[in-house]
């Protein structure tokens, strides 16, 4: 396999934005997640929790509520007072409609999916009709005194519960007037001066309203009489979210301390028909506020300020108890944020509003000393000091409120291309005796509006852009300008998905997932690798062998998708791929592992004889040394670059959590 | 108003006849010399008693005043009064008039020129729907600036629907945008306050370390004390 020098990079200061809302869609088993910077991501929970689509963020779009409506339509509302519908096919915003009620705090779709209710800052609850092309304002309900922070429909669609500050109102849909007004205690058994904010309400079909508030209480109300039935004090801090399952026999609440509680309806005694709500399980998977929860038929989903998306399958609901039933924590995005220029040893980091270009450091020593940046396994594990530190060459800031969707630097290091939701930018870099100058390439063609993926060819003469309309553009890059070569149109309405894979070294072929324009098709999200060789136009022998034997069971159990694949130019038999926790080099010339051998095979001890070593060697060479891994690529013959992002560095930059009393502090 | 006259002459009866002045006058007459001029309001009637008692210069017989002369005097008096009143009124009127004119002029300066106003009225009659949410604030400001240059006035805050057929821009009341921004700020402040404001039990990493240090110090001190005992 060979030995490599590894550039271990930890100066990529990437902090994901916190999760604000999640919405689960039962029919398609998809999860929509919106973050505090306005990004909305769609995860396909049946395809190994892969993030299949995302809508880039925008500075003015601070979403406060997200919901699915009939026909797989996604709506969001935020503090700018507008209701936005997302176009899931074109990965664009269909339209945004001002609700004229001030900032919108909550939104709920009716059980039938044809009406939308929003709760506004001025205390009004507005009803919208969902038409096939747009939504239309229907009427206002009785205006309340303070802002409406949470809404919930009764499953029959006749009543709604609205949580505000210090009280909950129950409205009748037909008349639009408030039927009951239930006042909430500011603190359970105590005196408190702070207002009690009702963060979440849920309306059950038997008329019970469940409310969670900032005093840490979960309360059950009877909506027919407007009285309090039961109170549970679950936390010393706010309880910020609630989600009820479809069968209404369990619900989940999330608190500001990071704990998620599961409540279930259990019978009072073993053979009685009377049931009551009991708090069954606490989960502590978050360090900061859990601002949103969702309840799918088999799992509890929670997300919050600590930017992790945690999916906890419930053991009693899961049918097959395999590795699928374990906890999933999705922290890092499934798309690529880093690109690398091999010739000049440059790395381009993509942030939400700017790009950073760094040159990697270098070393001349071969001794052994630890340093923070440069690690050299000269004797397998030695570190070498840097003779030249990594250099911050350039910072490109975007103007305007939109986030950057994708970016790429060419392998020769002379071109940088990046795209926001409305514009595409191409820049040329000139290197002159250690000076760097940047030139803007103007007059981009009109067809290049916004790109979903960008890729340069190996020899840096061509630029491949996948736009969000489903077409693929090829541009030829010349000295200071470009020439539009060709456009592959959308194939029968499909849209490019996220992974545009590498271009083959001779530059003639392009691998793209989702279209048939490319020839190598790697459908990695399904944990299968197909290799489609160009000359033969059929699956190669190797991949057929894999299919027959099946993958090693550990390989199939990897829970994070492969983020990047690279090829060794000199050794076509090697494929280098990595995901968030490991990187792996597949050597096609070695035999495939069977289920019995250990997949994770570190360097075997040297005292073993050669024969055994050869026997245990197999095609998959995996190393878990660098984690969490954001990017890994082959720089040249013997050098790898690995960009890590330690979780502690992220946590240090998040907003403060609730103080927790720990023993000894 | 009655003018003061020496006692000798007879003061004519003024318009405002004082009925009860008769009595003090008679009293005066009785007292003789001691009494000087009659009081101002006194409608001193010719007092025969006076003439009888005194032979001084002051006690000459009152002058003979005909009614006509007195009347003429009274009328002149009234006229004078009336004229002063009229003059005052006219002065005031003029002042008010001048002020009004000044105001009208200032108002004229504030409004748009006639041509633009006409266009606006015709445009408001035509049925053009305002497209929601798709406007740029800098465009509306630009429109205002253009109007400003036209007639050196302050910023115009008129609600303008799209003028004519070209919908290349749309202007909006800047007051509305300010209101929106302020509401959004208020909402953000509310949530920041309720989650991270005073009264919430939040801590940062550095605070935790400081607390830990303090606790350790105190614990060491306590331990020393107990070990000494």
PDB file of N, CA and C in Angstrom, chain A residues 228-278:
ATOM      1  N   UNK A 228     -56.676  22.692  34.275  1.00  0.00           N
ATOM      2  CA  UNK A 228     -55.418  21.962  34.331  1.00  0.00           C
ATOM      3  C   UNK A 228     -55.665  20.585  34.916  1.00  0.00           C
ATOM      4  N   UNK A 229     -55.108  19.571  34.249  1.00  0.00           N
ATOM      5  CA  UNK A 229     -55.308  18.214  34.730  1.00  0.00           C
ATOM      6  C   UNK A 229     -54.095  17.727  35.508  1.00  0.00           C
ATOM      7  N   UNK A 230     -52.897  17.861  34.904  1.00  0.00           N
ATOM      8  CA  UNK A 230     -51.716  17.349  35.580  1.00  0.00           C
ATOM      9  C   UNK A 230     -50.509  18.187  35.228  1.00  0.00           C
ATOM     10  N   UNK A 231     -49.541  18.217  36.136  1.00  0.00           N
ATOM     11  CA  UNK A 231     -48.300  18.951  35.887  1.00  0.00           C
ATOM     12  C   UNK A 231     -47.120  18.043  36.153  1.00  0.00           C
ATOM     13  N   UNK A 232     -46.148  18.075  35.264  1.00  0.00           N
ATOM     14  CA  UNK A 232     -44.883  17.375  35.509  1.00  0.00           C
ATOM     15  C   UNK A 232     -43.785  18.417  35.482  1.00  0.00           C
ATOM     16  N   UNK A 233     -42.981  18.431  36.509  1.00  0.00           N
ATOM     17  CA  UNK A 233     -41.841  19.344  36.478  1.00  0.00           C
ATOM     18  C   UNK A 233     -40.639  18.542  36.022  1.00  0.00           C
ATOM     19  N   UNK A 234     -40.139  18.820  34.840  1.00  0.00           N
ATOM     20  CA  UNK A 234     -39.075  17.961  34.315  1.00  0.00           C
ATOM     21  C   UNK A 234     -37.713  18.607  34.338  1.00  0.00           C
ATOM     22  N   UNK A 235     -37.622  19.926  34.446  1.00  0.00           N
ATOM     23  CA  UNK A 235     -36.301  20.535  34.359  1.00  0.00           C
ATOM     24  C   UNK A 235     -36.277  21.830  35.143  1.00  0.00           C
ATOM     25  N   UNK A 236     -35.075  22.308  35.406  1.00  0.00           N
ATOM     26  CA  UNK A 236     -34.933  23.599  36.053  1.00  0.00           C
ATOM     27  C   UNK A 236     -34.845  24.721  35.044  1.00  0.00           C
ATOM     28  N   UNK A 237     -34.793  24.357  33.796  1.00  0.00           N
ATOM     29  CA  UNK A 237     -34.681  25.364  32.745  1.00  0.00           C
ATOM     30  C   UNK A 237     -35.857  25.201  31.800  1.00  0.00           C
ATOM     31  N   UNK A 238     -35.831  25.956  30.695  1.00  0.00           N
ATOM     32  CA  UNK A 238     -36.967  25.921  29.773  1.00  0.00           C
ATOM     33  C   UNK A 238     -37.116  24.543  29.145  1.00  0.00           C
ATOM     34  N   UNK A 239     -38.354  24.163  28.897  1.00  0.00           N
ATOM     35  CA  UNK A 239     -38.624  23.008  28.049  1.00  0.00           C
ATOM     36  C   UNK A 239     -39.053  23.617  26.723  1.00  0.00           C
ATOM     37  N   UNK A 240     -38.282  23.390  25.677  1.00  0.00           N
ATOM     38  CA  UNK A 240     -38.449  24.220  24.502  1.00  0.00           C
ATOM     39  C   UNK A 240     -39.166  23.578  23.342  1.00  0.00           C
ATOM     40  N   UNK A 241     -39.436  22.299  23.375  1.00  0.00           N
ATOM     41  CA  UNK A 241     -40.058  21.713  22.192  1.00  0.00           C
ATOM     42  C   UNK A 241     -40.831  20.468  22.581  1.00  0.00           C
ATOM     43  N   UNK A 242     -41.820  20.144  21.735  1.00  0.00           N
ATOM     44  CA  UNK A 242     -42.627  18.957  21.988  1.00  0.00           C
ATOM     45  C   UNK A 242     -43.051  18.383  20.646  1.00  0.00           C
ATOM     46  N   UNK A 243     -43.107  17.062  20.576  1.00  0.00           N
ATOM     47  CA  UNK A 243     -43.590  16.417  19.354  1.00  0.00           C
ATOM     48  C   UNK A 243     -44.327  15.147  19.764  1.00  0.00           C
ATOM     49  N   UNK A 244     -45.488  14.945  19.152  1.00  0.00           N
ATOM     50  CA  UNK A 244     -46.335  13.794  19.493  1.00  0.00           C
ATOM     51  C   UNK A 244     -46.311  12.807  18.346  1.00  0.00           C
ATOM     52  N   UNK A 245     -46.351  11.528  18.661  1.00  0.00           N
ATOM     53  CA  UNK A 245     -46.349  10.537  17.592  1.00  0.00           C
ATOM     54  C   UNK A 245     -47.730  10.478  16.950  1.00  0.00           C
ATOM     55  N   UNK A 246     -47.797   9.779  15.806  1.00  0.00           N
ATOM     56  CA  UNK A 246     -49.069   9.733  15.096  1.00  0.00           C
ATOM     57  C   UNK A 246     -50.120   8.941  15.846  1.00  0.00           C
ATOM     58  N   UNK A 247     -49.673   7.896  16.554  1.00  0.00           N
ATOM     59  CA  UNK A 247     -50.661   7.087  17.284  1.00  0.00           C
ATOM     60  C   UNK A 247     -51.076   7.726  18.594  1.00  0.00           C
ATOM     61  N   UNK A 248     -50.423   8.824  18.954  1.00  0.00           N
ATOM     62  CA  UNK A 248     -50.745   9.556  20.176  1.00  0.00           C
ATOM     63  C   UNK A 248     -50.553   8.735  21.434  1.00  0.00           C
ATOM     64  N   UNK A 249     -49.635   7.787  21.395  1.00  0.00           N
ATOM     65  CA  UNK A 249     -49.357   7.072  22.626  1.00  0.00           C
ATOM     66  C   UNK A 249     -47.993   7.427  23.194  1.00  0.00           C
ATOM     67  N   UNK A 250     -47.294   8.294  22.545  1.00  0.00           N
ATOM     68  CA  UNK A 250     -46.027   8.726  23.121  1.00  0.00           C
ATOM     69  C   UNK A 250     -45.683  10.100  22.590  1.00  0.00           C
ATOM     70  N   UNK A 251     -44.974  10.862  23.375  1.00  0.00           N
ATOM     71  CA  UNK A 251     -44.485  12.133  22.871  1.00  0.00           C
ATOM     72  C   UNK A 251     -43.123  12.403  23.488  1.00  0.00           C
ATOM     73  N   UNK A 252     -42.444  13.369  22.889  1.00  0.00           N
ATOM     74  CA  UNK A 252     -41.075  13.659  23.310  1.00  0.00           C
ATOM     75  C   UNK A 252     -40.951  15.162  23.537  1.00  0.00           C
ATOM     76  N   UNK A 253     -40.215  15.546  24.577  1.00  0.00           N
ATOM     77  CA  UNK A 253     -39.971  16.969  24.849  1.00  0.00           C
ATOM     78  C   UNK A 253     -38.468  17.183  24.953  1.00  0.00           C
ATOM     79  N   UNK A 254     -38.037  18.375  24.543  1.00  0.00           N
ATOM     80  CA  UNK A 254     -36.618  18.716  24.647  1.00  0.00           C
ATOM     81  C   UNK A 254     -36.440  19.912  25.554  1.00  0.00           C
ATOM     82  N   UNK A 255     -35.401  19.877  26.379  1.00  0.00           N
ATOM     83  CA  UNK A 255     -35.188  20.939  27.352  1.00  0.00           C
ATOM     84  C   UNK A 255     -33.960  21.762  26.992  1.00  0.00           C
ATOM     85  N   UNK A 256     -33.811  22.884  27.698  1.00  0.00           N
ATOM     86  CA  UNK A 256     -32.668  23.752  27.435  1.00  0.00           C
ATOM     87  C   UNK A 256     -31.387  23.194  28.011  1.00  0.00           C
ATOM     88  N   UNK A 257     -31.467  22.192  28.877  1.00  0.00           N
ATOM     89  CA  UNK A 257     -30.263  21.595  29.437  1.00  0.00           C
ATOM     90  C   UNK A 257     -29.678  20.538  28.518  1.00  0.00           C
ATOM     91  N   UNK A 258     -30.361  20.267  27.420  1.00  0.00           N
ATOM     92  CA  UNK A 258     -29.851  19.267  26.493  1.00  0.00           C
ATOM     93  C   UNK A 258     -30.467  17.894  26.674  1.00  0.00           C
ATOM     94  N   UNK A 259     -31.392  17.773  27.614  1.00  0.00           N
ATOM     95  CA  UNK A 259     -32.021  16.473  27.861  1.00  0.00           C
ATOM     96  C   UNK A 259     -33.288  16.343  27.032  1.00  0.00           C
ATOM     97  N   UNK A 260     -33.538  15.145  26.578  1.00  0.00           N
ATOM     98  CA  UNK A 260     -34.747  14.853  25.826  1.00  0.00           C
ATOM     99  C   UNK A 260     -35.516  13.813  26.623  1.00  0.00           C
ATOM    100  N   UNK A 261     -36.764  14.095  26.920  1.00  0.00           N
ATOM    101  CA  UNK A 261     -37.568  13.156  27.707  1.00  0.00           C
ATOM    102  C   UNK A 261     -38.625  12.511  26.847  1.00  0.00           C
ATOM    103  N   UNK A 262     -38.832  11.250  27.100  1.00  0.00           N
ATOM    104  CA  UNK A 262     -39.830  10.492  26.369  1.00  0.00           C
ATOM    105  C   UNK A 262     -40.988  10.196  27.320  1.00  0.00           C
ATOM    106  N   UNK A 263     -42.192  10.567  26.921  1.00  0.00           N
ATOM    107  CA  UNK A 263     -43.384  10.295  27.721  1.00  0.00           C
ATOM    108  C   UNK A 263     -44.205   9.256  27.003  1.00  0.00           C
ATOM    109  N   UNK A 264     -44.753   8.318  27.758  1.00  0.00           N
ATOM    110  CA  UNK A 264     -45.569   7.286  27.123  1.00  0.00           C
ATOM    111  C   UNK A 264     -46.863   7.095  27.872  1.00  0.00           C
ATOM    112  N   UNK A 265     -47.867   6.640  27.114  1.00  0.00           N
ATOM    113  CA  UNK A 265     -49.178   6.374  27.701  1.00  0.00           C
ATOM    114  C   UNK A 265     -49.183   4.907  28.131  1.00  0.00           C
ATOM    115  N   UNK A 266     -49.178   4.684  29.422  1.00  0.00           N
ATOM    116  CA  UNK A 266     -49.146   3.292  29.901  1.00  0.00           C
ATOM    117  C   UNK A 266     -50.352   3.054  30.785  1.00  0.00           C
ATOM    118  N   UNK A 267     -50.732   1.805  30.875  1.00  0.00           N
ATOM    119  CA  UNK A 267     -51.901   1.502  31.706  1.00  0.00           C
ATOM    120  C   UNK A 267     -51.507   1.562  33.172  1.00  0.00           C
ATOM    121  N   UNK A 268     -52.465   1.919  33.987  1.00  0.00           N
ATOM    122  CA  UNK A 268     -52.190   2.150  35.405  1.00  0.00           C
ATOM    123  C   UNK A 268     -51.734   0.862  36.082  1.00  0.00           C
ATOM    124  N   UNK A 269     -52.482  -0.159  35.895  1.00  0.00           N
ATOM    125  CA  UNK A 269     -52.028  -1.467  36.380  1.00  0.00           C
ATOM    126  C   UNK A 269     -51.999  -2.399  35.182  1.00  0.00           C
ATOM    127  N   UNK A 270     -51.463  -3.547  35.370  1.00  0.00           N
ATOM    128  CA  UNK A 270     -51.131  -4.374  34.209  1.00  0.00           C
ATOM    129  C   UNK A 270     -52.351  -4.781  33.398  1.00  0.00           C
ATOM    130  N   UNK A 271     -53.494  -4.948  34.007  1.00  0.00           N
ATOM    131  CA  UNK A 271     -54.626  -5.373  33.195  1.00  0.00           C
ATOM    132  C   UNK A 271     -55.788  -4.384  33.232  1.00  0.00           C
ATOM    133  N   UNK A 272     -55.535  -3.157  33.584  1.00  0.00           N
ATOM    134  CA  UNK A 272     -56.627  -2.187  33.572  1.00  0.00           C
ATOM    135  C   UNK A 272     -56.629  -1.444  32.253  1.00  0.00           C
ATOM    136  N   UNK A 273     -57.762  -0.907  31.901  1.00  0.00           N
ATOM    137  CA  UNK A 273     -57.848  -0.182  30.636  1.00  0.00           C
ATOM    138  C   UNK A 273     -57.520   1.281  30.817  1.00  0.00           C
ATOM    139  N   UNK A 274     -57.445   1.726  32.068  1.00  0.00           N
ATOM    140  CA  UNK A 274     -57.161   3.134  32.312  1.00  0.00           C
ATOM    141  C   UNK A 274     -55.697   3.403  32.043  1.00  0.00           C
ATOM    142  N   UNK A 275     -55.424   4.510  31.359  1.00  0.00           N
ATOM    143  CA  UNK A 275     -54.033   4.793  31.015  1.00  0.00           C
ATOM    144  C   UNK A 275     -53.654   6.162  31.545  1.00  0.00           C
ATOM    145  N   UNK A 276     -52.381   6.331  31.729  1.00  0.00           N
ATOM    146  CA  UNK A 276     -51.904   7.655  32.117  1.00  0.00           C
ATOM    147  C   UNK A 276     -50.542   7.898  31.500  1.00  0.00           C
ATOM    148  N   UNK A 277     -50.217   9.157  31.443  1.00  0.00           N
ATOM    149  CA  UNK A 277     -48.938   9.541  30.843  1.00  0.00           C
ATOM    150  C   UNK A 277     -47.836   9.466  31.882  1.00  0.00           C
ATOM    151  N   UNK A 278     -46.791   8.795  31.497  1.00  0.00           N
ATOM    152  CA  UNK A 278     -45.674   8.593  32.412  1.00  0.00           C
ATOM    153  C   UNK A 278     -44.386   8.988  31.694  1.00  0.00           C
TER     154      UNK A 278
END
